[in-house]
XYZ file of C-alpha atoms in Angstrom:
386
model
C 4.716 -4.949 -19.079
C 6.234 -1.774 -19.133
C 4.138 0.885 -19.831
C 3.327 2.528 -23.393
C 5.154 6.099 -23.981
C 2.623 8.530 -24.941
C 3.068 11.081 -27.672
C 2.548 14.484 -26.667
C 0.190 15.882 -24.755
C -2.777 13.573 -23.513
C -5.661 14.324 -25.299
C -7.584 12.771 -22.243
C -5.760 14.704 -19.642
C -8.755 16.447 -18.172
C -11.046 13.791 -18.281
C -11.080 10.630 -15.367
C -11.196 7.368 -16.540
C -14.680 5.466 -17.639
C -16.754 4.188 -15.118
C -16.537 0.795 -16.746
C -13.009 -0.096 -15.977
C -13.998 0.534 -12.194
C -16.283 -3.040 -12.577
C -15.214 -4.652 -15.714
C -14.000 -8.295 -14.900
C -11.711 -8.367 -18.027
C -10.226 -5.069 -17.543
C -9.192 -6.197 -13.792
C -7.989 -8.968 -15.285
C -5.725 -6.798 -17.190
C -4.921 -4.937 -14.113
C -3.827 -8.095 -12.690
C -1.404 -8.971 -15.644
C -0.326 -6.132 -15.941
C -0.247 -3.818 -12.797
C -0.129 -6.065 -9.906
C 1.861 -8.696 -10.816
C 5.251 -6.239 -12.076
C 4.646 -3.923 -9.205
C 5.881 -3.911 -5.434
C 3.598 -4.895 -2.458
C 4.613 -4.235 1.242
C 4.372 -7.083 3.166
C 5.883 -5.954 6.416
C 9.505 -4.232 8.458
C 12.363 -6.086 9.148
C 11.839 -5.536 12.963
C 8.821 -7.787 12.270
C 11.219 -10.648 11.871
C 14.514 -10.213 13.604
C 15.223 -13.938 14.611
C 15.939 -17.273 12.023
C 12.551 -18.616 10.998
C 10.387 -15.706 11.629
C 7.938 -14.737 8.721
C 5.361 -12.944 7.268
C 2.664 -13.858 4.524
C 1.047 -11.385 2.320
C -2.013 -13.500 -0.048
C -2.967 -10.679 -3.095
C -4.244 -11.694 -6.583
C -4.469 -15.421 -5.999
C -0.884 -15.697 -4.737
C 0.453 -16.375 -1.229
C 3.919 -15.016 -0.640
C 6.198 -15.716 2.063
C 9.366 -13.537 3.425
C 11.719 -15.178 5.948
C 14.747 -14.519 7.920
C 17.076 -17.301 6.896
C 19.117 -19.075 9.486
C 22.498 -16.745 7.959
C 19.860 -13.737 8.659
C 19.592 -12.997 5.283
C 15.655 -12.204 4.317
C 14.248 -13.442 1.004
C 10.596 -14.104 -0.301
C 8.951 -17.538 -1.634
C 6.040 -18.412 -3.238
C 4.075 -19.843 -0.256
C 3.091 -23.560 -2.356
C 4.816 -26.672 -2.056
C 6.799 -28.042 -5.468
C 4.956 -31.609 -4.982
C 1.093 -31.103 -5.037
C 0.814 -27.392 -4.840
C -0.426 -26.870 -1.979
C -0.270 -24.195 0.599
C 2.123 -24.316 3.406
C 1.842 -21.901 5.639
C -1.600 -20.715 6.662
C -0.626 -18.068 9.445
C -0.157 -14.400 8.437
C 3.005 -14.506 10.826
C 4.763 -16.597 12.949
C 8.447 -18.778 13.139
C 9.179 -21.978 11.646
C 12.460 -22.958 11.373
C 11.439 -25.380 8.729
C 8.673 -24.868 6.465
C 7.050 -28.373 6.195
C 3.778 -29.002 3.765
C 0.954 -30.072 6.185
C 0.027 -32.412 2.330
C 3.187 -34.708 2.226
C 5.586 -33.712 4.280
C 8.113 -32.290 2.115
C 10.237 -30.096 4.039
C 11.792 -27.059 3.104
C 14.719 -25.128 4.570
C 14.875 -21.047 5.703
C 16.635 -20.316 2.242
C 13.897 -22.277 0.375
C 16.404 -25.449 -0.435
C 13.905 -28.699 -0.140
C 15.849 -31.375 2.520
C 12.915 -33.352 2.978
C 10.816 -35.601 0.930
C 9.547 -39.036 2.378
C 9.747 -41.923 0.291
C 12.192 -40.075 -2.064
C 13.770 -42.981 -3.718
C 10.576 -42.997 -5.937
C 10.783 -39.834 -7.537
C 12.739 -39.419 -10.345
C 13.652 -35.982 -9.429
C 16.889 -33.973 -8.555
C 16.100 -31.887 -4.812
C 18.043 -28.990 -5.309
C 15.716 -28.351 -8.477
C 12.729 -28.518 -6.224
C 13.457 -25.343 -3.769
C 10.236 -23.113 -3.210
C 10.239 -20.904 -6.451
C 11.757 -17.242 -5.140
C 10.033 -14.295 -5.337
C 12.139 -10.963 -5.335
C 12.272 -8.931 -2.178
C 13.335 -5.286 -1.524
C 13.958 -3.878 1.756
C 13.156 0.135 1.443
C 14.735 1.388 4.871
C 13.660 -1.360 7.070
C 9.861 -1.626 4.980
C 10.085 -5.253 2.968
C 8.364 -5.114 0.117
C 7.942 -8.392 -3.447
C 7.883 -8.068 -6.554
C 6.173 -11.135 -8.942
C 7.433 -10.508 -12.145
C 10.126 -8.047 -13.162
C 9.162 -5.778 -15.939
C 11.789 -3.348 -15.774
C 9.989 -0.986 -13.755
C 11.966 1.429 -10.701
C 12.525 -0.142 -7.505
C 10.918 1.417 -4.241
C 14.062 3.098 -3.589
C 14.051 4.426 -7.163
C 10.328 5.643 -7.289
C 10.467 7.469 -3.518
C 14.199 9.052 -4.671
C 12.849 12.400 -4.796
C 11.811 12.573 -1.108
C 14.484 10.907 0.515
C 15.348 14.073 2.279
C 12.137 14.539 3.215
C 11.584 10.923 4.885
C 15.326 10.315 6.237
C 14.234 12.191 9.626
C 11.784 10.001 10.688
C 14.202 6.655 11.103
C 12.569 4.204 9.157
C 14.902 1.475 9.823
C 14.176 2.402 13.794
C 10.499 1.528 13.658
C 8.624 -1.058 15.334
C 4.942 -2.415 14.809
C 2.511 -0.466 16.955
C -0.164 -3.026 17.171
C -1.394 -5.656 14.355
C -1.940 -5.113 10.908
C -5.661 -4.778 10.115
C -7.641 -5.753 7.042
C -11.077 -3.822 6.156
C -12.504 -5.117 3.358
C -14.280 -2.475 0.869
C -17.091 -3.198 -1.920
C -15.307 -0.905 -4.208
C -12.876 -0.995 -6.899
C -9.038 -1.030 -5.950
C -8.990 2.466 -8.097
C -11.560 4.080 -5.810
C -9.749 3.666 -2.872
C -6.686 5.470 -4.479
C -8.526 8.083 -6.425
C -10.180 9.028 -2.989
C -6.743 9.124 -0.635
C -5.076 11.572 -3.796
C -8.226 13.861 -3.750
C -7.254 16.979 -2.650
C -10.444 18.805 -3.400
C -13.228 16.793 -1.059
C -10.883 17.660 1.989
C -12.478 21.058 2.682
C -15.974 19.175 2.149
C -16.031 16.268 3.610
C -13.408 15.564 6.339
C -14.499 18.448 8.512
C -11.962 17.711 11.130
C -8.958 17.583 8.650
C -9.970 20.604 7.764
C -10.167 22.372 11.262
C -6.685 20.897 12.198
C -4.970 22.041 8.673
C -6.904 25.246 7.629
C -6.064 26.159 4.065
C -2.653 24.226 4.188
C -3.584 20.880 2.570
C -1.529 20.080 -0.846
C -0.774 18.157 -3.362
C 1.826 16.991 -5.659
C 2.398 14.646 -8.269
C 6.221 12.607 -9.742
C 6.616 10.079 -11.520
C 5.847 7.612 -9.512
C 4.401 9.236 -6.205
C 1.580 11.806 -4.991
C 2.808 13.690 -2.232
C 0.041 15.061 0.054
C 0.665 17.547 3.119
C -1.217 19.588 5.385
C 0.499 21.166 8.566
C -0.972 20.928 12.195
C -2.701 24.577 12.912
C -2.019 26.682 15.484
C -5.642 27.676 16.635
C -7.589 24.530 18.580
C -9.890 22.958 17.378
C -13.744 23.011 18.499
C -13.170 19.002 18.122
C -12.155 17.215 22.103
C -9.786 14.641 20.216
C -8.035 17.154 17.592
C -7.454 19.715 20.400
C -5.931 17.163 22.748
C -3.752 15.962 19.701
C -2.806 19.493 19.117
C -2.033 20.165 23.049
C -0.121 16.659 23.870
C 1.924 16.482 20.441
C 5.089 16.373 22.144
C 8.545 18.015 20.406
C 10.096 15.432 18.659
C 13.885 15.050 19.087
C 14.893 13.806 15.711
C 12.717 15.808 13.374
C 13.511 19.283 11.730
C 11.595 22.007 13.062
C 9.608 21.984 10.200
C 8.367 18.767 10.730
C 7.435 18.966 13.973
C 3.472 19.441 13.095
C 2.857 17.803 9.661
C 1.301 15.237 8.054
C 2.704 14.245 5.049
C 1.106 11.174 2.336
C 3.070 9.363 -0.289
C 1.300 7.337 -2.446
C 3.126 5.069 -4.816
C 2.136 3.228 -7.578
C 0.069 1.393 -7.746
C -1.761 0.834 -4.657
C 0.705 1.412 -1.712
C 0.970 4.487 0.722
C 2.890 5.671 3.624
C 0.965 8.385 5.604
C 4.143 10.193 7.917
C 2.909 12.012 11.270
C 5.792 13.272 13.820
C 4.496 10.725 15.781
C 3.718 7.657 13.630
C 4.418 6.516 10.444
C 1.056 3.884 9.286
C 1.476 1.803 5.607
C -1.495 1.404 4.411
C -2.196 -0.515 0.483
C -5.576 -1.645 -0.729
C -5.242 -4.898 -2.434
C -7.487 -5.768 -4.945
C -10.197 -9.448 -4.632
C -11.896 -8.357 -7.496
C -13.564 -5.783 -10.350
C -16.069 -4.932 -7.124
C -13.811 -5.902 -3.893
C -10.692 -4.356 -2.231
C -9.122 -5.410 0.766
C -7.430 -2.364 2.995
C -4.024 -3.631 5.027
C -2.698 -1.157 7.327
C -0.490 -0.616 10.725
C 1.167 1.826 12.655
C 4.688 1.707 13.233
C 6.427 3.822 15.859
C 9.644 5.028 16.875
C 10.090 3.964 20.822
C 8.623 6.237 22.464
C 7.395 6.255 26.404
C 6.373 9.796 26.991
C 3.478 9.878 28.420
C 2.358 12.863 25.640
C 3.591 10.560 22.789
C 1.214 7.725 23.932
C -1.732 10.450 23.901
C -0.833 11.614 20.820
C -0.710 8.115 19.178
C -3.677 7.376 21.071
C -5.723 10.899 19.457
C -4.483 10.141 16.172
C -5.882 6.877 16.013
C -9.259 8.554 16.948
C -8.890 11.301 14.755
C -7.940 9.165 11.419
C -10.646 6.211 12.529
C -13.070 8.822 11.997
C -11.514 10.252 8.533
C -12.005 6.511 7.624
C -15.914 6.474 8.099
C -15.922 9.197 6.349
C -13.609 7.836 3.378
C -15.206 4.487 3.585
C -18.884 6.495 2.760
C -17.428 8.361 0.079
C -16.115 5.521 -1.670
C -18.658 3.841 -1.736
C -21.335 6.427 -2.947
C -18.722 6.632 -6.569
C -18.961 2.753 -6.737
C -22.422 2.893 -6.797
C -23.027 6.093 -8.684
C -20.494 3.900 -11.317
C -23.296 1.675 -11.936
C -24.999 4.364 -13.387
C -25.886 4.124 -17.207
C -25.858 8.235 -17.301
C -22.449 8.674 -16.415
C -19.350 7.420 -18.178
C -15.983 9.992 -17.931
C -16.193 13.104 -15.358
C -13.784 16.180 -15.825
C -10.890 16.709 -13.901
C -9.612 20.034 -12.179
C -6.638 21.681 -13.460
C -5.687 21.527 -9.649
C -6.511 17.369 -9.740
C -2.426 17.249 -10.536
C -2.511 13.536 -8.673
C -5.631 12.025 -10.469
C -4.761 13.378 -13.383
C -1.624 11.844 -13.223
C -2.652 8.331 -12.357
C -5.501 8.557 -14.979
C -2.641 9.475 -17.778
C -0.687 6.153 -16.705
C -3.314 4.177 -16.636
C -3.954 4.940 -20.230
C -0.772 4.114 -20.474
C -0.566 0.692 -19.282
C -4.076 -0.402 -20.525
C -4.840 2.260 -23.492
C -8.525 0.870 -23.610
C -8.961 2.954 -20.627
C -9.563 5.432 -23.330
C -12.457 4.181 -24.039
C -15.569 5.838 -22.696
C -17.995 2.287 -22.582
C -16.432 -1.024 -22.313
C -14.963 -2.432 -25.519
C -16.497 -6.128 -26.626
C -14.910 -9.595 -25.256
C -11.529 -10.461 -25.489
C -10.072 -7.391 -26.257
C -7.325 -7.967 -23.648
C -6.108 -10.673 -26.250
C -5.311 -8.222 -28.979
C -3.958 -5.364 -26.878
């Protein structure tokens, strides 16, 4: 569903959204419909499958989906369920499998989805080539694969990070390879949360002391269309911290980036739930999928340009440190507005003309689900009428 145009200004621009859609089963159920299913969802980079039968699953909002290198090394995307029974075929996040084969039955499928297999076929009355595992569309964004469930006209990921192109094109995207395994932290918060809390510029100088002694007064923030932009360049003066002044001492030059670039971190969040956070020496995805009105699953990895300086490996090594730490933090945070949520004294909170990002997302949410007006939850089955 694309989203409703809005007339003139919004007259809840400097207001957040109601508590209630941050717990409200049939208001994630509209989020579902009509956020998650039309929008993109990075599953993984095409180094992460370079050979025939190599493949990644992604499982978000009660759907498995599988991306493959076909045996012509084409990559495409399937729904991962069998067209017999239903069930699931591949149960391993990654792996190779040069013939997906339901662990039910038996019906075998091929690379490109065709089904070539069925035992006892003579007594189906069925044709096999209308039987393939139902596609699922796939975009590859400089190397990053990312699917799409249902096509509402919405921009591509190519469309939506347009505007920075420039900006990313240094750091080789299509050169990166997996630093590590992808981890999955699940939260007890609402998907929303998690997003509000990564485009809040304001708590930066409050609670993520150490961001703040490695970036000063530099942090930023930015809203398009379709992306925040965050920044905040590595300072000059070291930091009382061990871990942030070794990262600021063993950051080594890096060949391929502008001098500008040499010492900053730079976020892009895109709708809805996706984000690429771009260091000189690391670029991480990270997306927080949502379970439910009250549970959000965090997927993230590193991914590095080769690199086997023995500063580089440092610096990797510090940043992890440095950003595990900005999680705990996050992770508190979070999870003190959940609960404060819960609250029957607070419904809408008012947004800082400087709040350009969460002001932003608020407006489109509106947009998509214009209940979100509403400062307590409407009555049953509204979503029906909408």
């Amino acid at each position: 569903m694309v989203e409703q145009a809005m007339e003139g200004a919004d007259p809840d621009a400097g207001w957040s959204l109601p508590a209630w859609t941050y717990s409200d089963p049939e208001f994630f159920a509209a989020e579902v419909e009509r956020i998650f299913r039309p929008s993109w969802q990075i599953v993984c980079h095409a180094s992460d499958i370079p050979n025939p039968g190599d493949f990644h699953t992604l499982d978000y909002i009660g759907e498995s989906v599988v991306v493959i290198r076909g045996e012509d090394g084409a990559v495409r995307a399937f729904t991962n369920v069998c067209r017999h029974r239903g069930a699931r075929i591949l149960d391993s996040a990654s792996g190779c499998a040069k013939k997906l084969v339901c662990p039910y039955h038996g019906w075998t499928y091929e690379s490109d989805g065709r089904l070539t297999g069925v035992p006892m076929k003579a007594g189906y009355a069925m044709d096999m080539a209308d039987h393939g595992l139902t596609p699922v569309q796939v975009e590859d964004f400089h190397g990053f694969l990312f699917v799409r469930l249902a096509d509402d006209g919405g921009p591509t990921v190519a469309q939506m990070m347009a505007p920075y192109l420039a900006e990313i094109t240094p750091y080789r995207f299509a050169d990166l390879r997996a630093l590590g395994r992808v981890t999955l932290r699940p939260r007890a918060v609402n998907w929303k949360n998690i997003g509000d809390n990564y485009s809040d510029g304001l708590h930066i100088s409050v609670a993520h002391p150490g961001l703040k002694r490695l970036m000063g007064d530099g942090y930023g923030v930015e809203a398009s269309k379709h992306v925040d932009k965050m920044w905040g360049p590595i300072v000059e003066r070291p930091s009382a911290n061990w871990s942030e002044r070794a990262y600021q001492h063993f950051l080594p030059h890096v060949p391929h980036l502008p001098p500008e670039r040499q010492r900053l971190w730079t976020y892009f969040k895109l709708w809805p739930n996706f984000a690429f956070d771009i260091y000189p020496d690391q670029v991480d995805f990270m997306a927080w999928l949502p379970i439910s009105p009250t549970q959000t699953l965090i997927r993230e990895i590193s991914y590095v340009v080769p690199d086997d300086r023995r500063e580089m490996k440092a610096a990797r090594y510090l940043n992890w440190r440095i950003n595990r730490q900005v999680n705990v933090e996050d992770t508190a945070l979070v999870a003190r507005v959940q609960a404060g949520m819960a609250s029957d004294s607070f419904a809408v909170g008012p947004l800082h003309e400087d709040e350009v990002a969460l002001r932003h997302f608020c407006g489109r949410m509106r947009g998509v689900i214009p209940q979100a007006r509403l400062h307590h939850a409407p009555g049953a089955g509204w979503s029906n009428s909408a």
